[in-house]
PDB file of C-alpha atoms in Angstrom:
ATOM      1  CA  UNK A 432      67.922   9.649 158.507  1.00  0.00           C
ATOM      2  CA  UNK A 433      70.226   7.776 156.136  1.00  0.00           C
ATOM      3  CA  UNK A 434      69.487   4.420 157.788  1.00  0.00           C
ATOM      4  CA  UNK A 435      65.742   4.979 157.479  1.00  0.00           C
ATOM      5  CA  UNK A 436      66.066   5.970 153.799  1.00  0.00           C
ATOM      6  CA  UNK A 437      67.949   2.729 153.044  1.00  0.00           C
ATOM      7  CA  UNK A 438      65.393   0.646 154.892  1.00  0.00           C
ATOM      8  CA  UNK A 439      62.405   2.196 153.080  1.00  0.00           C
ATOM      9  CA  UNK A 440      63.967   2.118 149.618  1.00  0.00           C
ATOM     10  CA  UNK A 441      65.342  -1.410 149.900  1.00  0.00           C
ATOM     11  CA  UNK A 442      61.920  -3.046 149.207  1.00  0.00           C
ATOM     12  CA  UNK A 443      61.432  -0.710 146.234  1.00  0.00           C
ATOM     13  CA  UNK A 444      64.847  -1.590 144.849  1.00  0.00           C
ATOM     14  CA  UNK A 445      64.121  -5.309 145.299  1.00  0.00           C
ATOM     15  CA  UNK A 446      60.778  -4.957 143.535  1.00  0.00           C
ATOM     16  CA  UNK A 447      62.358  -3.003 140.672  1.00  0.00           C
ATOM     17  CA  UNK A 448      65.130  -5.597 140.421  1.00  0.00           C
ATOM     18  CA  UNK A 449      62.554  -8.423 140.291  1.00  0.00           C
ATOM     19  CA  UNK A 450      60.634  -6.626 137.542  1.00  0.00           C
ATOM     20  CA  UNK A 451      63.839  -6.194 135.522  1.00  0.00           C
ATOM     21  CA  UNK A 452      64.658  -9.897 135.968  1.00  0.00           C
ATOM     22  CA  UNK A 453      61.139 -10.938 134.982  1.00  0.00           C
ATOM     23  CA  UNK A 454      61.141  -8.764 131.856  1.00  0.00           C
ATOM     24  CA  UNK A 455      64.577 -10.104 130.921  1.00  0.00           C
ATOM     25  CA  UNK A 456      63.491 -13.706 131.413  1.00  0.00           C
ATOM     26  CA  UNK A 457      60.374 -13.219 129.326  1.00  0.00           C
ATOM     27  CA  UNK A 458      62.371 -11.556 126.561  1.00  0.00           C
ATOM     28  CA  UNK A 459      65.035 -14.274 126.498  1.00  0.00           C
ATOM     29  CA  UNK A 460      62.413 -17.001 126.817  1.00  0.00           C
ATOM     30  CA  UNK A 461      60.626 -15.871 123.701  1.00  0.00           C
ATOM     31  CA  UNK A 462      57.360 -14.985 125.404  1.00  0.00           C
ATOM     32  CA  UNK A 463      56.073 -12.473 122.934  1.00  0.00           C
ATOM     33  CA  UNK A 464      52.762 -11.882 121.316  1.00  0.00           C
ATOM     34  CA  UNK A 465      52.001 -14.347 118.511  1.00  0.00           C
ATOM     35  CA  UNK A 466      52.978 -13.131 115.097  1.00  0.00           C
ATOM     36  CA  UNK A 467      50.562 -13.369 112.209  1.00  0.00           C
ATOM     37  CA  UNK A 468      51.391 -16.380 110.069  1.00  0.00           C
ATOM     38  CA  UNK A 469      51.444 -16.500 106.313  1.00  0.00           C
ATOM     39  CA  UNK A 470      51.520 -20.312 106.418  1.00  0.00           C
ATOM     40  CA  UNK A 471      48.060 -20.917 107.846  1.00  0.00           C
ATOM     41  CA  UNK A 472      47.037 -24.522 107.293  1.00  0.00           C
ATOM     42  CA  UNK A 473      50.611 -25.627 106.587  1.00  0.00           C
ATOM     43  CA  UNK A 474      52.024 -28.351 108.801  1.00  0.00           C
ATOM     44  CA  UNK A 475      55.064 -27.676 110.914  1.00  0.00           C
ATOM     45  CA  UNK A 476      56.061 -31.355 110.946  1.00  0.00           C
ATOM     46  CA  UNK A 477      59.674 -32.104 110.027  1.00  0.00           C
ATOM     47  CA  UNK A 478      60.379 -31.530 106.356  1.00  0.00           C
ATOM     48  CA  UNK A 479      63.031 -34.215 105.925  1.00  0.00           C
ATOM     49  CA  UNK A 480      61.983 -37.787 106.664  1.00  0.00           C
ATOM     50  CA  UNK A 481      64.110 -40.177 108.632  1.00  0.00           C
ATOM     51  CA  UNK A 482      66.426 -42.501 106.744  1.00  0.00           C
ATOM     52  CA  UNK A 483      64.552 -45.721 105.856  1.00  0.00           C
ATOM     53  CA  UNK A 484      65.543 -49.167 107.051  1.00  0.00           C
ATOM     54  CA  UNK A 485      68.154 -50.963 104.992  1.00  0.00           C
ATOM     55  CA  UNK A 486      66.618 -52.266 101.749  1.00  0.00           C
ATOM     56  CA  UNK A 487      65.216 -55.790 101.728  1.00  0.00           C
ATOM     57  CA  UNK A 488      65.617 -57.172  98.204  1.00  0.00           C
ATOM     58  CA  UNK A 489      64.973 -60.863  99.009  1.00  0.00           C
ATOM     59  CA  UNK A 490      61.532 -61.051  97.354  1.00  0.00           C
ATOM     60  CA  UNK A 491      59.823 -58.988  94.656  1.00  0.00           C
ATOM     61  CA  UNK A 492      57.299 -57.674  97.190  1.00  0.00           C
ATOM     62  CA  UNK A 493      59.996 -56.637  99.660  1.00  0.00           C
ATOM     63  CA  UNK A 494      61.955 -54.996  96.838  1.00  0.00           C
ATOM     64  CA  UNK A 495      58.928 -52.863  95.872  1.00  0.00           C
ATOM     65  CA  UNK A 496      58.426 -51.764  99.486  1.00  0.00           C
ATOM     66  CA  UNK A 497      62.121 -50.880  99.811  1.00  0.00           C
ATOM     67  CA  UNK A 498      61.984 -49.046  96.481  1.00  0.00           C
ATOM     68  CA  UNK A 499      59.026 -46.946  97.685  1.00  0.00           C
ATOM     69  CA  UNK A 500      60.750 -46.085 100.975  1.00  0.00           C
ATOM     70  CA  UNK A 501      64.085 -45.219  99.375  1.00  0.00           C
ATOM     71  CA  UNK A 502      62.752 -43.272  96.379  1.00  0.00           C
ATOM     72  CA  UNK A 503      60.577 -41.220  98.745  1.00  0.00           C
ATOM     73  CA  UNK A 504      63.699 -40.476 100.784  1.00  0.00           C
ATOM     74  CA  UNK A 505      65.649 -39.641  97.611  1.00  0.00           C
ATOM     75  CA  UNK A 506      62.893 -37.291  96.408  1.00  0.00           C
ATOM     76  CA  UNK A 507      62.863 -35.503  99.770  1.00  0.00           C
ATOM     77  CA  UNK A 508      66.655 -35.142  99.704  1.00  0.00           C
ATOM     78  CA  UNK A 509      66.707 -34.123  95.990  1.00  0.00           C
ATOM     79  CA  UNK A 510      69.134 -36.949  95.301  1.00  0.00           C
ATOM     80  CA  UNK A 511      68.126 -39.974  93.222  1.00  0.00           C
ATOM     81  CA  UNK A 512      71.430 -41.762  93.903  1.00  0.00           C
ATOM     82  CA  UNK A 513      70.242 -42.439  97.452  1.00  0.00           C
ATOM     83  CA  UNK A 514      67.795 -45.064  96.158  1.00  0.00           C
ATOM     84  CA  UNK A 515      69.860 -46.734  93.415  1.00  0.00           C
ATOM     85  CA  UNK A 516      70.353 -49.971  95.359  1.00  0.00           C
ATOM     86  CA  UNK A 517      66.611 -50.684  94.961  1.00  0.00           C
ATOM     87  CA  UNK A 518      66.324 -50.225  91.184  1.00  0.00           C
ATOM     88  CA  UNK A 519      67.877 -50.954  87.826  1.00  0.00           C
ATOM     89  CA  UNK A 520      69.747 -48.245  85.896  1.00  0.00           C
ATOM     90  CA  UNK A 521      66.725 -47.854  83.579  1.00  0.00           C
ATOM     91  CA  UNK A 522      64.456 -46.991  86.502  1.00  0.00           C
ATOM     92  CA  UNK A 523      67.102 -44.697  87.970  1.00  0.00           C
ATOM     93  CA  UNK A 524      66.857 -42.535  84.838  1.00  0.00           C
ATOM     94  CA  UNK A 525      63.124 -42.009  85.480  1.00  0.00           C
ATOM     95  CA  UNK A 526      63.587 -41.293  89.181  1.00  0.00           C
ATOM     96  CA  UNK A 527      66.456 -38.894  88.475  1.00  0.00           C
ATOM     97  CA  UNK A 528      64.335 -37.079  85.860  1.00  0.00           C
ATOM     98  CA  UNK A 529      61.691 -36.382  88.483  1.00  0.00           C
ATOM     99  CA  UNK A 530      64.318 -35.161  90.969  1.00  0.00           C
ATOM    100  CA  UNK A 531      65.757 -32.821  88.302  1.00  0.00           C
ATOM    101  CA  UNK A 532      62.287 -31.492  87.387  1.00  0.00           C
ATOM    102  CA  UNK A 533      61.641 -30.659  91.024  1.00  0.00           C
ATOM    103  CA  UNK A 534      65.053 -28.998  91.372  1.00  0.00           C
ATOM    104  CA  UNK A 535      64.245 -26.795  88.367  1.00  0.00           C
ATOM    105  CA  UNK A 536      61.078 -25.803  90.210  1.00  0.00           C
ATOM    106  CA  UNK A 537      63.092 -25.136  93.410  1.00  0.00           C
ATOM    107  CA  UNK A 538      61.335 -27.846  95.373  1.00  0.00           C
ATOM    108  CA  UNK A 539      61.527 -31.338  96.769  1.00  0.00           C
ATOM    109  CA  UNK A 540      58.622 -33.600  97.572  1.00  0.00           C
ATOM    110  CA  UNK A 541      57.922 -34.925 101.035  1.00  0.00           C
ATOM    111  CA  UNK A 542      55.665 -37.928 100.530  1.00  0.00           C
ATOM    112  CA  UNK A 543      54.326 -40.761 102.644  1.00  0.00           C
ATOM    113  CA  UNK A 544      52.568 -43.929 101.589  1.00  0.00           C
ATOM    114  CA  UNK A 545      49.362 -44.037 103.651  1.00  0.00           C
ATOM    115  CA  UNK A 546      47.713 -47.164 102.182  1.00  0.00           C
ATOM    116  CA  UNK A 547      49.050 -49.995 100.055  1.00  0.00           C
ATOM    117  CA  UNK A 548      47.323 -53.128  98.796  1.00  0.00           C
ATOM    118  CA  UNK A 549      48.622 -55.762  96.420  1.00  0.00           C
ATOM    119  CA  UNK A 550      46.269 -56.583  93.560  1.00  0.00           C
ATOM    120  CA  UNK A 551      46.408 -59.875  91.720  1.00  0.00           C
ATOM    121  CA  UNK A 552      49.099 -62.508  91.966  1.00  0.00           C
ATOM    122  CA  UNK A 553      52.731 -61.895  90.998  1.00  0.00           C
ATOM    123  CA  UNK A 554      53.653 -63.377  87.654  1.00  0.00           C
ATOM    124  CA  UNK A 555      57.037 -64.407  86.252  1.00  0.00           C
ATOM    125  CA  UNK A 556      60.192 -66.116  87.425  1.00  0.00           C
ATOM    126  CA  UNK A 557      63.229 -63.873  86.875  1.00  0.00           C
ATOM    127  CA  UNK A 558      61.085 -60.904  85.848  1.00  0.00           C
ATOM    128  CA  UNK A 559      57.994 -60.452  87.989  1.00  0.00           C
ATOM    129  CA  UNK A 560      55.016 -58.161  87.455  1.00  0.00           C
ATOM    130  CA  UNK A 561      53.243 -56.951  90.598  1.00  0.00           C
ATOM    131  CA  UNK A 562      50.125 -54.800  90.817  1.00  0.00           C
ATOM    132  CA  UNK A 563      49.148 -52.523  93.674  1.00  0.00           C
ATOM    133  CA  UNK A 564      46.705 -49.850  94.773  1.00  0.00           C
ATOM    134  CA  UNK A 565      48.392 -46.976  96.600  1.00  0.00           C
ATOM    135  CA  UNK A 566      47.398 -43.867  98.487  1.00  0.00           C
ATOM    136  CA  UNK A 567      49.894 -41.111  99.197  1.00  0.00           C
ATOM    137  CA  UNK A 568      50.033 -37.961 101.298  1.00  0.00           C
ATOM    138  CA  UNK A 569      52.502 -35.408  99.971  1.00  0.00           C
ATOM    139  CA  UNK A 570      53.620 -31.808 100.002  1.00  0.00           C
ATOM    140  CA  UNK A 571      56.205 -29.819  98.129  1.00  0.00           C
ATOM    141  CA  UNK A 572      59.015 -28.130 100.060  1.00  0.00           C
ATOM    142  CA  UNK A 573      61.017 -25.186  98.731  1.00  0.00           C
ATOM    143  CA  UNK A 574      64.704 -26.036  98.427  1.00  0.00           C
ATOM    144  CA  UNK A 575      66.098 -22.619  99.294  1.00  0.00           C
ATOM    145  CA  UNK A 576      63.962 -21.830 102.368  1.00  0.00           C
ATOM    146  CA  UNK A 577      62.881 -25.392 103.321  1.00  0.00           C
ATOM    147  CA  UNK A 578      59.314 -24.102 103.635  1.00  0.00           C
ATOM    148  CA  UNK A 579      56.647 -26.774 103.235  1.00  0.00           C
ATOM    149  CA  UNK A 580      53.486 -26.242 101.246  1.00  0.00           C
ATOM    150  CA  UNK A 581      50.102 -27.698 102.156  1.00  0.00           C
ATOM    151  CA  UNK A 582      49.506 -31.430 102.153  1.00  0.00           C
ATOM    152  CA  UNK A 583      47.636 -33.095  99.314  1.00  0.00           C
ATOM    153  CA  UNK A 584      46.645 -36.703  98.658  1.00  0.00           C
ATOM    154  CA  UNK A 585      46.746 -38.908  95.601  1.00  0.00           C
ATOM    155  CA  UNK A 586      45.732 -42.469  94.743  1.00  0.00           C
ATOM    156  CA  UNK A 587      47.208 -44.719  92.066  1.00  0.00           C
ATOM    157  CA  UNK A 588      46.829 -48.098  90.465  1.00  0.00           C
ATOM    158  CA  UNK A 589      50.386 -49.262  89.848  1.00  0.00           C
ATOM    159  CA  UNK A 590      52.234 -52.053  88.095  1.00  0.00           C
ATOM    160  CA  UNK A 591      55.810 -52.832  89.058  1.00  0.00           C
ATOM    161  CA  UNK A 592      58.202 -54.844  86.931  1.00  0.00           C
ATOM    162  CA  UNK A 593      60.854 -56.337  89.187  1.00  0.00           C
ATOM    163  CA  UNK A 594      63.898 -58.250  87.919  1.00  0.00           C
ATOM    164  CA  UNK A 595      66.310 -60.593  89.671  1.00  0.00           C
ATOM    165  CA  UNK A 596      69.881 -59.332  89.352  1.00  0.00           C
ATOM    166  CA  UNK A 597      72.808 -61.023  91.099  1.00  0.00           C
ATOM    167  CA  UNK A 598      70.449 -62.601  93.643  1.00  0.00           C
ATOM    168  CA  UNK A 599      68.588 -59.362  94.487  1.00  0.00           C
ATOM    169  CA  UNK A 600      65.216 -58.203  93.216  1.00  0.00           C
ATOM    170  CA  UNK A 601      65.296 -54.681  91.758  1.00  0.00           C
ATOM    171  CA  UNK A 602      62.487 -52.483  90.435  1.00  0.00           C
ATOM    172  CA  UNK A 603      62.950 -52.104  86.681  1.00  0.00           C
ATOM    173  CA  UNK A 604      59.895 -50.022  85.829  1.00  0.00           C
ATOM    174  CA  UNK A 605      56.722 -48.579  87.300  1.00  0.00           C
ATOM    175  CA  UNK A 606      53.473 -47.836  85.526  1.00  0.00           C
ATOM    176  CA  UNK A 607      51.152 -45.636  87.560  1.00  0.00           C
ATOM    177  CA  UNK A 608      47.660 -44.458  86.738  1.00  0.00           C
ATOM    178  CA  UNK A 609      46.250 -41.783  89.015  1.00  0.00           C
ATOM    179  CA  UNK A 610      42.733 -42.454  90.262  1.00  0.00           C
ATOM    180  CA  UNK A 611      42.492 -38.998  91.859  1.00  0.00           C
ATOM    181  CA  UNK A 612      43.664 -35.545  90.805  1.00  0.00           C
ATOM    182  CA  UNK A 613      47.389 -34.940  91.343  1.00  0.00           C
ATOM    183  CA  UNK A 614      48.707 -31.421  91.991  1.00  0.00           C
TER     184      UNK A 614
END
């Protein structure tokens, strides 16, 4: 009788063992019912952008592009010093003020330039004025939890004053007029 009992219970033990393994694998694998989300409509894309390419300060136009890339990175990292190689000390004060305002509000801004068009011809020799039309996609991200808010868009007409300093072009000031509502 003992041999027969072992032979008939062995398939049951194997089946029970397989069930235990399957339940364990599903539990460890994270296969659970979806949880309700309080962030409906909020993107799960990375919150911190990749480090931009090294700044190109050879021409006024390149300097503006580098400035936009590096200030966006600085805003996302809540650190204006990251972008100082693309701007004069006067412009750094403005950029740092915006970083500090966002820190007081416990947020950073994750922004991306989605359209950019030069307007008019650059004017000047050692100080150049450049105009542009810009469109941005942005969202605020809480500093403490790194939770992103919903995306918004904004459009601007901008004027950049760029100065030549020690052979490099640096952004000295930016005038921006919003052509759409900004949140």
